[in-house]
Tab-separated table of C-alpha atoms in Angstrom:
chain	number	residue	atom	x	y	z
A	644	MET	CA	19.925	-10.485	15.753
A	645	ALA	CA	19.566	-8.089	13.374
A	646	ARG	CA	21.875	-7.342	10.153
A	647	VAL	CA	23.403	-3.705	10.499
A	648	ARG	CA	24.885	-1.448	7.725
A	649	VAL	CA	25.825	2.103	7.340
A	650	VAL	CA	24.314	4.137	4.236
A	651	ALA	CA	24.870	7.405	3.374
A	652	LEU	CA	22.476	9.926	4.429
A	653	ASP	CA	21.444	11.341	0.869
A	654	GLU	CA	20.567	7.366	0.450
A	655	VAL	CA	18.359	7.439	3.165
A	656	ARG	CA	16.362	10.965	2.080
A	657	ARG	CA	16.070	9.334	-1.213
A	658	THR	CA	14.676	6.367	-0.416
A	659	ARG	CA	11.988	8.583	2.212
A	660	SER	CA	11.102	10.717	-0.444
A	661	ARG	CA	10.538	7.317	-2.687
A	662	VAL	CA	8.466	5.958	0.023
A	663	ARG	CA	6.137	9.030	0.023
A	664	GLN	CA	5.792	8.944	-3.358
A	665	GLU	CA	4.324	5.202	-3.223
A	666	VAL	CA	2.159	6.035	-0.724
A	667	GLU	CA	0.556	9.014	-2.693
A	668	ARG	CA	-0.157	7.060	-5.498
A	669	PHE	CA	-1.546	3.990	-3.287
A	670	LYS	CA	-4.508	7.786	-1.336
A	671	GLU	CA	-4.991	8.633	-5.576
A	672	ALA	CA	-5.926	5.056	-5.898
A	673	LEU	CA	-8.358	4.362	-2.842
A	674	ARG	CA	-9.698	7.417	-2.796
A	675	ASP	CA	-12.884	5.598	-5.146
A	676	LEU	CA	-12.856	2.786	-2.344
A	677	PRO	CA	-15.990	4.394	-0.666
A	678	GLU	CA	-18.273	4.167	-3.117
A	679	LEU	CA	-17.049	0.687	-4.724
A	680	HIS	CA	-17.394	-0.814	-1.136
A	681	ARG	CA	-21.892	0.955	-1.594
A	682	GLN	CA	-21.854	-1.390	-4.667
A	683	GLY	CA	-20.496	-4.262	-2.841
A	684	GLN	CA	-17.212	-4.207	-5.124
A	685	THR	CA	-13.522	-4.952	-3.814
A	686	LYS	CA	-10.741	-2.709	-5.128
A	687	VAL	CA	-7.193	-5.500	-6.911
A	688	PHE	CA	-3.889	-4.040	-7.323
A	689	GLN	CA	-1.619	-6.126	-9.235
A	690	LEU	CA	2.104	-5.860	-8.236
A	691	GLU	CA	4.979	-4.992	-10.149
A	692	PRO	CA	7.573	-8.228	-10.501
A	693	ASN	CA	9.766	-6.335	-7.919
A	694	GLU	CA	7.199	-5.460	-5.275
A	695	LYS	CA	7.359	-7.541	-1.892
A	696	LEU	CA	3.758	-8.511	-0.432
A	697	SER	CA	4.319	-7.243	2.738
A	698	THR	CA	5.909	-3.719	1.426
A	699	VAL	CA	2.534	-3.103	-0.830
A	700	ARG	CA	0.413	-4.301	2.056
A	701	ILE	CA	1.880	-1.390	4.434
A	702	ARG	CA	1.920	1.671	1.676
A	703	LEU	CA	-2.058	0.323	1.439
A	704	ARG	CA	-2.495	0.268	4.934
A	705	THR	CA	-0.917	3.610	5.582
A	706	ALA	CA	-2.229	5.107	2.289
A	707	ALA	CA	-5.960	4.301	4.333
A	708	ARG	CA	-5.176	5.170	8.185
A	709	GLU	CA	-3.877	9.078	6.036
A	710	LEU	CA	-7.718	9.420	4.193
A	711	GLY	CA	-9.468	8.599	7.343
A	712	LEU	CA	-10.306	4.885	5.940
A	713	ARG	CA	-10.323	1.008	7.716
A	714	ILE	CA	-9.105	-1.537	5.497
A	715	ARG	CA	-8.361	-5.440	4.936
A	716	VAL	CA	-5.872	-6.517	2.438
A	717	PHE	CA	-6.416	-9.629	1.216
A	718	ARG	CA	-4.637	-11.752	-1.263
A	719	GLN	CA	-5.856	-12.802	-4.439
A	720	ASN	CA	-3.060	-14.641	-5.621
A	721	GLU	CA	-0.148	-14.834	-6.835
A	722	ASN	CA	0.597	-11.181	-7.934
A	723	GLU	CA	-3.295	-9.775	-6.638
A	724	LEU	CA	-4.163	-8.008	-3.857
A	725	ALA	CA	-7.980	-7.325	-2.772
A	726	VAL	CA	-8.610	-4.565	-0.981
A	727	ARG	CA	-12.380	-3.414	1.315
A	728	LEU	CA	-13.218	-1.026	3.368
A	729	TYR	CA	-13.300	-2.989	7.047
A	730	GLU	CA	-16.829	-3.098	8.241
């Protein structure tokens, strides 16, 4: 059974706004990915200590989709994610 909790509407709006800002930040970081791909390079993102791997992966995929890119996200090591264009 799923956990249920009640939150205030303004908390939901703040969370949505924060998520939107994170996606925009990743969009900026992914803009040069096609050029890196042509050069045979991979972009690596270092996770912040409080970031979850799955959350960052979702944000990266959302940002890439909004840019019209198809990406693959790989776990580089314990706190890094590598991103490549999907071929």
